[in-house]
Coordinates of C-alpha atoms and ligand atoms in Angstrom, one line a residue:
X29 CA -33.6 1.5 20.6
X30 CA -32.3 -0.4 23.4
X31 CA -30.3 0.8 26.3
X32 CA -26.9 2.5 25.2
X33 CA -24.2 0.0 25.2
X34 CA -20.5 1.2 23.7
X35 CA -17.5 -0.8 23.7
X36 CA -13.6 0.2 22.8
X37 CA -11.9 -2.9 21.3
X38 CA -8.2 -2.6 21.4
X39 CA -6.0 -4.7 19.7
X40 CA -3.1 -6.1 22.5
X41 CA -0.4 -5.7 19.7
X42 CA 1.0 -2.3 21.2
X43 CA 0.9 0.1 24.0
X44 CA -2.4 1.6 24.6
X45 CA -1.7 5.1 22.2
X46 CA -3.0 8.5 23.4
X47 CA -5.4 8.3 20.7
X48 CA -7.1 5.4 21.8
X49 CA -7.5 6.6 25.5
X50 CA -9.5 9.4 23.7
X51 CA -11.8 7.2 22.1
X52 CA -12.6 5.2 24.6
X53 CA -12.9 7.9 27.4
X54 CA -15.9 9.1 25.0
X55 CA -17.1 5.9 24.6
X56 CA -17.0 5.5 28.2
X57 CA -18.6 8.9 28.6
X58 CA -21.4 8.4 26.3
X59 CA -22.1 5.6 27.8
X60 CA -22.2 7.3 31.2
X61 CA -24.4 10.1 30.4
X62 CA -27.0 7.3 28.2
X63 CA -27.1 5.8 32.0
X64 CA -26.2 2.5 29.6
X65 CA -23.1 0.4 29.8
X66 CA -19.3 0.5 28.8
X67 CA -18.1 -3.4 28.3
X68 CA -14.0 -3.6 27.1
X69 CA -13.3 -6.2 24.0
X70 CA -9.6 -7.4 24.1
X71 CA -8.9 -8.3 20.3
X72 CA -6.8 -10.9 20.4
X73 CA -7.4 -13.0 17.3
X74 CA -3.9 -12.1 15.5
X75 CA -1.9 -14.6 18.2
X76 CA 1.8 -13.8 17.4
X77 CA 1.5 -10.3 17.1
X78 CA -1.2 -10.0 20.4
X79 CA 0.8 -10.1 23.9
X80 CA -0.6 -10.5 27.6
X81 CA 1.9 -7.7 28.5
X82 CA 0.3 -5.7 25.9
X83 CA -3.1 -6.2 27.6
X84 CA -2.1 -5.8 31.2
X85 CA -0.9 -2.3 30.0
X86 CA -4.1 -1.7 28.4
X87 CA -6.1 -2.3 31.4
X88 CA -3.8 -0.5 33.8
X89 CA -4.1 2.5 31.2
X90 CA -8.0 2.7 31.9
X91 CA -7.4 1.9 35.3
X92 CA -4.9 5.0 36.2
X93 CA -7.5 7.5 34.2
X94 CA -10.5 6.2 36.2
X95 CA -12.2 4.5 32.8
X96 CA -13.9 1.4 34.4
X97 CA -15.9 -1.0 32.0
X98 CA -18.8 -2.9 33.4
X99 CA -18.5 -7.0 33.5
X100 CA -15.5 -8.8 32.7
X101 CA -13.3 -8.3 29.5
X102 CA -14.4 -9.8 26.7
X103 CA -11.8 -11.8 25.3
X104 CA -12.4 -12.0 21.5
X105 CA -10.5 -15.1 20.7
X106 CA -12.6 -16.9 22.9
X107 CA -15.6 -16.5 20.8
X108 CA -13.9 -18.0 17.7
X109 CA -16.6 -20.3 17.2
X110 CA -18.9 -18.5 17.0
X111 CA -17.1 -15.9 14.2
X112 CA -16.4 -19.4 12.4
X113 CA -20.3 -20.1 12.5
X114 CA -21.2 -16.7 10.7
X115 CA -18.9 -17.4 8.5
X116 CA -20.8 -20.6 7.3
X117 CA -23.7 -19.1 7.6
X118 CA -23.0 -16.5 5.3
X119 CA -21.2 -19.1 2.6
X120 CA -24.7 -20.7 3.2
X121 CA -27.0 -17.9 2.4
X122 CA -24.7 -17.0 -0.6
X123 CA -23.7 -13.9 1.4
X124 CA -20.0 -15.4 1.4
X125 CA -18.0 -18.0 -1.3
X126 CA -14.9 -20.0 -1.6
X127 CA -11.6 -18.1 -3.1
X128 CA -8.9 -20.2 -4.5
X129 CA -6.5 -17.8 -5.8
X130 CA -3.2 -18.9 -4.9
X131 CA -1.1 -16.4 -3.3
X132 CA 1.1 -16.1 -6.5
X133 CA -2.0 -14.9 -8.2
X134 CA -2.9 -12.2 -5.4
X135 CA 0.8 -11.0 -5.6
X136 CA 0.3 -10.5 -8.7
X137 CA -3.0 -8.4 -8.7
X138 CA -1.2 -5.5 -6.0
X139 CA 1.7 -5.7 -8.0
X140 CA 0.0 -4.5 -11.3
X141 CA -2.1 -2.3 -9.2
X142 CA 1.0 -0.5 -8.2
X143 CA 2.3 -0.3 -11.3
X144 CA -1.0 1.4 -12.0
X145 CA -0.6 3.7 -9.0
X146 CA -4.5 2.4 -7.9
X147 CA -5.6 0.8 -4.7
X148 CA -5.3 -2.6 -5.2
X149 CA -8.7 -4.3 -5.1
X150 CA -9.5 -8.5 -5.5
X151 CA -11.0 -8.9 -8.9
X152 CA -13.7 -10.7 -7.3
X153 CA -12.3 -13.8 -9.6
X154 CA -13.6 -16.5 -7.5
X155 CA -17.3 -14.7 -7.1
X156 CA -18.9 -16.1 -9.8
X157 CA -16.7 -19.3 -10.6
X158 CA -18.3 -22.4 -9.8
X159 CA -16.2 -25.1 -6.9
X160 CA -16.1 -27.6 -9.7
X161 CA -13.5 -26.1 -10.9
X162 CA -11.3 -25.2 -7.6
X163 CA -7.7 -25.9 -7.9
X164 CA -7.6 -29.1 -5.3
X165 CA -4.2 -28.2 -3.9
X166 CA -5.3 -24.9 -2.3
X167 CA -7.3 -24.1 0.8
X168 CA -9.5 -21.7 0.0
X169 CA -10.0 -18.2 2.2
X170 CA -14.1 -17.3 2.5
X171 CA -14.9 -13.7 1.1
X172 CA -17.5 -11.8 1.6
X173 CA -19.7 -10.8 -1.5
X174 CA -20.1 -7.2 -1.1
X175 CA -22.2 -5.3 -3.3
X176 CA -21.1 -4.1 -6.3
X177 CA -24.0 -1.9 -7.8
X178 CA -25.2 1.9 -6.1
X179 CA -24.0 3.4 -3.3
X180 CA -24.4 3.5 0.6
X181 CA -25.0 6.4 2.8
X182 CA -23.8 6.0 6.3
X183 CA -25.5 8.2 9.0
X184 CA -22.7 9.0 11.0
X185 CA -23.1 11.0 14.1
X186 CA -19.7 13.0 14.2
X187 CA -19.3 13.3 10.7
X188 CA -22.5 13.3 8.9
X189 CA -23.8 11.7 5.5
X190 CA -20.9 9.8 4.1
X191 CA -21.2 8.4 0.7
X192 CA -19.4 5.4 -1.1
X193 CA -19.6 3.7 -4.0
X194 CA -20.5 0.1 -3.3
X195 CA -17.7 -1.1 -6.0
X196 CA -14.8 0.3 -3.6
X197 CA -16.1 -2.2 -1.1
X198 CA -13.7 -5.2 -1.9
X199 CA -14.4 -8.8 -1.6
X200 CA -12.9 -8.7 1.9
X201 CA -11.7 -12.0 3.2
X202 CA -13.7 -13.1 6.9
X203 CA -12.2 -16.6 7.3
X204 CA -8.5 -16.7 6.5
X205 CA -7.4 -20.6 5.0
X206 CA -6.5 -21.3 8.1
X207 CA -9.6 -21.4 9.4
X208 CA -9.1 -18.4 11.2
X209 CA -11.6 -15.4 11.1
X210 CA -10.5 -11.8 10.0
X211 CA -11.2 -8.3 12.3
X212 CA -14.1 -7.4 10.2
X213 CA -16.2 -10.6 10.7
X214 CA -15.2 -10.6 14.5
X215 CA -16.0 -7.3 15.1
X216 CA -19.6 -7.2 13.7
X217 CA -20.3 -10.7 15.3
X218 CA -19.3 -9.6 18.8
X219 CA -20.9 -6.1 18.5
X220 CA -24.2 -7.9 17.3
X221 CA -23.8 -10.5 20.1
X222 CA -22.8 -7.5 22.6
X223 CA -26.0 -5.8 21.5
X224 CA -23.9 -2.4 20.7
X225 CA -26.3 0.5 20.2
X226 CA -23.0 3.0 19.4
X227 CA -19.9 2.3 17.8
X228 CA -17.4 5.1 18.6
X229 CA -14.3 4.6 17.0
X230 CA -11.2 6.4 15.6
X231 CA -11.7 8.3 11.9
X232 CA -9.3 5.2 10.3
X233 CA -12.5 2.4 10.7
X234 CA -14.6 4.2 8.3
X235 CA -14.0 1.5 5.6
X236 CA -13.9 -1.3 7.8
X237 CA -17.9 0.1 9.1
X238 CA -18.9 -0.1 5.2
X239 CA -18.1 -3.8 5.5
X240 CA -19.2 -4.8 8.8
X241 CA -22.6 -2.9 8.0
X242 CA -22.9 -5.1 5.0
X243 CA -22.3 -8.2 7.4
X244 CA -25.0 -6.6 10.0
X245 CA -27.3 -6.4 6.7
X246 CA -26.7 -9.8 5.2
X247 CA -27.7 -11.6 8.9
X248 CA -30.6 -8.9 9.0
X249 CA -29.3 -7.7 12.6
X250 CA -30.5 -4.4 14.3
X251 CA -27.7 -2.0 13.2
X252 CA -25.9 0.2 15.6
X253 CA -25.3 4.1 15.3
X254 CA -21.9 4.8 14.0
X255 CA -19.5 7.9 15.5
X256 CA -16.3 8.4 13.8
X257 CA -14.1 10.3 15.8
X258 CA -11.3 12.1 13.9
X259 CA -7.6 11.1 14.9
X260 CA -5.3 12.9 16.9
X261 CA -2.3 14.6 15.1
X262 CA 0.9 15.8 16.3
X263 CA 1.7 19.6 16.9
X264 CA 3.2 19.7 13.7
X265 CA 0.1 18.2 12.3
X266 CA 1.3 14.9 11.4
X267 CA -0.6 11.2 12.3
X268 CA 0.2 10.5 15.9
X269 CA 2.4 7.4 15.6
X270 CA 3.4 4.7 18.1
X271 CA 6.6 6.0 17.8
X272 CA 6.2 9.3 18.8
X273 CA 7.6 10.1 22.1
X274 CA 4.7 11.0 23.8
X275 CA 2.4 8.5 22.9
X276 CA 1.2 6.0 25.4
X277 CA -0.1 7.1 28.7
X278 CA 3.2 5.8 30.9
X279 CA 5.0 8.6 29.1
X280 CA 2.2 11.4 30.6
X281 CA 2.7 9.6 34.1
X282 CA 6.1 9.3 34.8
X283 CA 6.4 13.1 34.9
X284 CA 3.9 13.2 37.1
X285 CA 0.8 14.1 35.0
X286 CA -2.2 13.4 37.2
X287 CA -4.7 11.2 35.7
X288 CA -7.8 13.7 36.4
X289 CA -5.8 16.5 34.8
X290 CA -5.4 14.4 31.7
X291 CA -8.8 13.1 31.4
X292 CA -9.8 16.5 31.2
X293 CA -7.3 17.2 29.0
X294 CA -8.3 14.6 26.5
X295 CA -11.8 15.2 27.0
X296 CA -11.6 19.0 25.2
X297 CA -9.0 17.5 23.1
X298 CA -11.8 17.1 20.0
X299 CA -14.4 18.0 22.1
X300 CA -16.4 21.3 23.5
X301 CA -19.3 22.2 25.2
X302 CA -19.8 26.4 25.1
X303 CA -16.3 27.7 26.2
X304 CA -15.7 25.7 29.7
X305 CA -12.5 24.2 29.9
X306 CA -12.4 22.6 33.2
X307 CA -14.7 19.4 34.1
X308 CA -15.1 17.7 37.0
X309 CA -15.6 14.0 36.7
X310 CA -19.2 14.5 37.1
X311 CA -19.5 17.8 34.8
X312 CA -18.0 15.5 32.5
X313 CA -20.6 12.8 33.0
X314 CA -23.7 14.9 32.8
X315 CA -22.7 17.1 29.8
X316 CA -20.9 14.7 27.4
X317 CA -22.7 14.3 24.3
X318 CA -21.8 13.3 21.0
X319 CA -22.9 16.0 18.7
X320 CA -19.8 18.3 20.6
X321 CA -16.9 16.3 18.5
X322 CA -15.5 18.1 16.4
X323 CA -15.0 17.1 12.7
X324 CA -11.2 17.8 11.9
X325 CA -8.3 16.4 13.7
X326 CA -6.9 17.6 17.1
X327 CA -3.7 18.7 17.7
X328 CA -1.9 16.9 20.7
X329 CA 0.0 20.1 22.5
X330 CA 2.5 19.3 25.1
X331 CA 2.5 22.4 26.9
X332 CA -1.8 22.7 27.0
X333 CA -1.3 19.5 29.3
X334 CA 1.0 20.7 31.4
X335 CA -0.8 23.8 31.8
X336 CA -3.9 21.8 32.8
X337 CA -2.0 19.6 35.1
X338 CA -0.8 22.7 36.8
X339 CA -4.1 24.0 37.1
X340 CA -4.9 20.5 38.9
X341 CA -2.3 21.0 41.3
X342 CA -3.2 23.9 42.6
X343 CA -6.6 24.1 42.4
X344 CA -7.2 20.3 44.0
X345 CA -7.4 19.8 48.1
X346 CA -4.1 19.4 49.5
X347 CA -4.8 16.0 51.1
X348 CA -6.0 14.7 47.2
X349 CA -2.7 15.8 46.1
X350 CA -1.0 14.4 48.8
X351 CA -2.6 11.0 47.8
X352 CA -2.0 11.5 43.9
X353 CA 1.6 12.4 45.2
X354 CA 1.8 8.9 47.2
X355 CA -0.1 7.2 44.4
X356 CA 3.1 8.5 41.4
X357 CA 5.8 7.6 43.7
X358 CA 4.7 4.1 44.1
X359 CA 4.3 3.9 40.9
X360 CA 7.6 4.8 39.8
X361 CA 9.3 3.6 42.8
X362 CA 10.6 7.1 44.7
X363 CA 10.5 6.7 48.1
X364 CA 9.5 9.2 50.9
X365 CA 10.5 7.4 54.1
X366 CA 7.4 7.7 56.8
X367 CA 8.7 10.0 58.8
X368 CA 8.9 12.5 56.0
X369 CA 5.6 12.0 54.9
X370 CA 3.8 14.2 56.8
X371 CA 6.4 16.7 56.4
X372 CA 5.7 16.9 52.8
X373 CA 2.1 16.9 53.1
X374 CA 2.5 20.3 55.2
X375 CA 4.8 21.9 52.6
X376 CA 2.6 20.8 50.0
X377 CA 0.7 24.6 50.3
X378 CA 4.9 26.3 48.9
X379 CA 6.0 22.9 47.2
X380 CA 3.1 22.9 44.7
X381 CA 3.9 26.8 44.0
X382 CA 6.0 26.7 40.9
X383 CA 5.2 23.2 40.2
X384 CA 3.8 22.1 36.8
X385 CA 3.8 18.0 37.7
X386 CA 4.0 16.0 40.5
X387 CA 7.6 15.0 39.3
X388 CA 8.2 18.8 40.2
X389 CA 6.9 18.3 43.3
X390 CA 8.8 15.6 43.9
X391 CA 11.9 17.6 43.3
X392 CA 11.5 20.2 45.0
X393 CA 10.6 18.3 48.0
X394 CA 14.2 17.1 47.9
X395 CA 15.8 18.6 50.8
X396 CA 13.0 17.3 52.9
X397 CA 12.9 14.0 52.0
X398 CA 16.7 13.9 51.9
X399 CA 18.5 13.8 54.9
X400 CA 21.6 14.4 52.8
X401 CA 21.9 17.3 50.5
X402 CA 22.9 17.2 47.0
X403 CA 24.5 20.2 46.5
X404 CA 24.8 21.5 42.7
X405 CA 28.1 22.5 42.3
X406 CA 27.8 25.3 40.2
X407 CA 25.3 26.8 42.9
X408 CA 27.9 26.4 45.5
X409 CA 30.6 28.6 43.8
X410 CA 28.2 31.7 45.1
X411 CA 28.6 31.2 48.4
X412 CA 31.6 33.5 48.7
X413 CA 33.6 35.2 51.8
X414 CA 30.9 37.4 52.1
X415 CA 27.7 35.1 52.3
X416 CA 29.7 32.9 54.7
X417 CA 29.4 35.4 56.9
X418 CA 25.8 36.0 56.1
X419 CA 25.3 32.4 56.7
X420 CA 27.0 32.5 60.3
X421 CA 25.5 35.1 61.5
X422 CA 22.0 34.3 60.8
X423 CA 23.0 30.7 62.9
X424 CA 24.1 32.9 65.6
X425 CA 21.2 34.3 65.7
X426 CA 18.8 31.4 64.8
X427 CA 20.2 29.1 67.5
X428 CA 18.9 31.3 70.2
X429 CA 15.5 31.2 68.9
X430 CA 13.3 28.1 70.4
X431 CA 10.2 28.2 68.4
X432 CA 11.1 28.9 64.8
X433 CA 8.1 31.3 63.0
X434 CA 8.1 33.9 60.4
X435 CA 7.4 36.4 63.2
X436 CA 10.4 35.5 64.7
X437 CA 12.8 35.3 61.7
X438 CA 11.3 38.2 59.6
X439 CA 13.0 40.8 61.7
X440 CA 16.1 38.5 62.0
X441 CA 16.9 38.8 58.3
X442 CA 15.5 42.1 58.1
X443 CA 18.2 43.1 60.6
X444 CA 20.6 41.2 58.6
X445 CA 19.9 42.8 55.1
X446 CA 20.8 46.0 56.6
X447 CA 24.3 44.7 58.6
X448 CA 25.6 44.0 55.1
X449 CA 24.3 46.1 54.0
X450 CA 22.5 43.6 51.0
X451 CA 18.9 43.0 50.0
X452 CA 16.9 40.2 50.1
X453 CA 18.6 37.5 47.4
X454 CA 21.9 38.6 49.3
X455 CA 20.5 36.9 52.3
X456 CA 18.0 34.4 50.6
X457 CA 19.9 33.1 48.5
X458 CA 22.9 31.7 50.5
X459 CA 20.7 30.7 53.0
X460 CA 18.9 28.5 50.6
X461 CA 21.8 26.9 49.1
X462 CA 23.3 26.1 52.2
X463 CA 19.8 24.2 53.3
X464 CA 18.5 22.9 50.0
X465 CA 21.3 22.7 47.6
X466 CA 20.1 24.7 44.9
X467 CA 19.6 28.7 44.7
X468 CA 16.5 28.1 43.0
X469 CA 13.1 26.4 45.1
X470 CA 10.6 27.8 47.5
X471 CA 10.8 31.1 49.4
X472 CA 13.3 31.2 52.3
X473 CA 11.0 31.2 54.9
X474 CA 9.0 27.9 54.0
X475 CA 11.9 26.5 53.8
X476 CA 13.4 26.8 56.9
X477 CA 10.5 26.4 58.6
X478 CA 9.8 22.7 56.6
X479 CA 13.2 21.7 58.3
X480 CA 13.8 20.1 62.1
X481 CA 15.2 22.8 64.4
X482 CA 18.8 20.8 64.5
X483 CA 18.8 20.0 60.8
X484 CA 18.8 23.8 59.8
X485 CA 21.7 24.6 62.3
X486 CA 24.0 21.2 60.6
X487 CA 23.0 22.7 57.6
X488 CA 24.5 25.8 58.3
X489 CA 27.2 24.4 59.4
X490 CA 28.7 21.8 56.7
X491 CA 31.6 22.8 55.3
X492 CA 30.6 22.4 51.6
X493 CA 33.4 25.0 49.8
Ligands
LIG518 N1 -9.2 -3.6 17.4 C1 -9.4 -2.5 16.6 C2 -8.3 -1.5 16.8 O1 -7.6 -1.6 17.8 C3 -10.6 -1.8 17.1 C4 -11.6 -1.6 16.1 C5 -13.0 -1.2 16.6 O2 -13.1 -0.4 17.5 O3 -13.9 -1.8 16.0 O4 -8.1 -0.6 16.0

């Protein structure tokens, strides 16, 4: 065969879901390991429902996980005439014919098929009728004749031998009577005219790649290999919906997911290779295959991302997390002014401590990037008579220091556990509400050492009860 070639083909009616991030990081993958190419098919053919916002978020989805796609995007509905041309073709070679039921009459068929509690099928009516006899008020739709007798045995490469009984194939319409040409028919053109060697695509195709291998068959095209990969439920084990709340890839990165951590997230998500859980970009490259996807349906679990995100921040180089740090708050807008930049790239090493996302870091970065502290009330009420006087004499003693280090202030609060007679959090603590805001963040020494010399004595000085 040919050089590998994959494609993913969203539809710009929607957010780019989780699942479809999945397919085509395999896709991508595949393509990557086969040293072939990835191309990116915008399916645009249902106008009203398809939006330009839809497929700017698409491609900045792809973009913020690192999926790049070789070439330009292939814009479907610009290759209309050519789906229209098949089409003829096929009513040509008898591969296709003319349907005049009227709508009434198709109403009619589902209906009674309910009733029945069948899947509604098209009797095929219109199959054998002769033109001469066409109703000349209605526009016809163009079906396509699918076969009706034996069965077909797909080779897929996920899922095995799948066998179906041609008769459940309907009569599926490839040129609506507007003229306009249905998914099915545009998908097989394009993939024939994008010489695809692999179609990897969500478990939910699997009828639509009985049809389009019967168009593939009936213009005697090459056929590509099929991979059905199975969809992605929710921890409860229910279909992952649009509507579910965490379902498109903005909702990972506004808390500060990082993109490499969920790429490798998604990547086991369905997939394995031996018991490794942690791929680099490259790892993944090299080992990806597609014999390693599983057969059953993954479960989408919250908290297995965040742990791999956390994994990610503490295992990456400080000055990569700095930069994915830089690259979420431009994204969502949360400043760091300059100057307090390179603060919170030195207190990265404590900040990323009990940090899960970079959201977290964010927030516990706070008190540096905040000239201003926001003090939480409810923490406030624990600095009694007692830790006030905690509090002024550790600035008694910390104003005399001139070089602030944990040499120097070890001993200092050492001295001053004993002297009220306390331990530890009856020190710690006040001091880091007084300076931060909150009793809870990083360790008392990193944070006073984060801080300018003068902005830990006004600290310690505000009047906040
Ligand atoms: N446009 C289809 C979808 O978004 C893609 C189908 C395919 O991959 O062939 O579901």
């Amino acid at each position: 065969m040919s050089k590998v070639a994959t494609r993913f083909a969203p539809s710009p009616t929607g957010p780019l879901h989780i699942g479809g991030i999945r397919t085509a990081l395999f896709s991508w993958l595949y393509s990557k390991n086969q040293k072939g190419k990835f191309y990116l098919r915008i399916e645009d053919t249902d106008k009203e429902r398809s939006k330009d916002e839809y497929k700017d978020q698409i491609i900045n989805s792809l973009k913020w996980i690192g999926i790049e796609h070789d070439g330009n995007e292939y814009i479907q509905s610009k290759k209309i005439d050519d789906h229209v041309k098949i089409a003829n073709e096929l009513l040509k070679k008898n591969y296709a014919y003319k349907c005049y039921c009227s709508s009434e009459e198709i109403e009619d068929q589902k209906k009674r098929a309910k009733q029945k509690k069948i899947p509604y099928i098209y009797n095929r009516k219109w199959r054998d009728l002769s033109e001469v006899d066409a109703p000349k008020d209605i526009k016809p739709v163009i079906r396509f004749k699918s076969k009706i007798k034996g069965s077909y045995i797909l080779k897929d490469i996920v899922q095995g031998d799948i066998e179906i009984e041609n008769d459940t194939i309907e009569d599926f319409v490839i040129l609506r009577n507007d003229g306009t040409p249905t998914y099915n028919l545009c998908a097989a053109v394009d993939d024939h005219q994008m010489s695809m060697t692999h179609i990897i695509r969500g478990d939910d195709h699997k009828i639509n790649t009985f049809k389009q291998i019967q168009i593939y068959e009936a213009m005697k095209w090459e056929l590509p290999s099929f991979a059905h990969v199975p969809l992605i439920h929710t921890i409860d084990g229910k279909k992952l919906s649009k509507r579910d709340k965490a379902s498109t890839l903005d909702d990972y990165s506004k808390i500060g997911i990082m993109p490499m951590a969920l790429r490798n997230y998604l990547l086991r998500l369905g997939w394995s290779y031996k018991d490794k859980e942690i791929f680099t970009l490259e790892e993944s490259i090299n080992l990806f295959n597609l014999e390693g996807i599983g057969k059953s349906p993954s479960k989408l679990d919250m908290s297995r991302i965040l742990s791999m995100n956390e994994h990610y921040i503490k295992n990456i180089d400080e000055n990569d997390l700095f930069g994915q740090l830089n690259e979420y708050c431009k994204l969502f807008k949360k400043e760091i002014k300059q100057d307090k930049k390179d603060k919170i790239k030195k207190s990265l090493t404590f900040l990323k401590n009990k940090a899960k996302t970079l959201e977290d870091i964010f927030n516990n970065g706070q008190y540096i990037i905040n000239d201003e502290v926001n003090y939480n009330q409810e923490d406030v009420k624990l600095i009694d008579d007692k830790a006030r006087k905690v509090i002024s004499d550790f600035s008694t003693q910390y104003e005399k220091i001139d070089t602030p280090s944990r040499e120097i202030l070890e001993p200092i609060i050492n001295e001053l556990i004993k002297s009220h007679a306390t331990n530890f959090k009856g020190v710690g603590q006040p001091l880091r509400i007084m300076l931060t805001g909150s009793k809870f963040g990083p360790g008392i020494y990193d944070i006073i050492l984060s801080l300018e010399k003068e902005q830990v004595q006004k600290r310690l000085t505000i009047k906040i009860t």
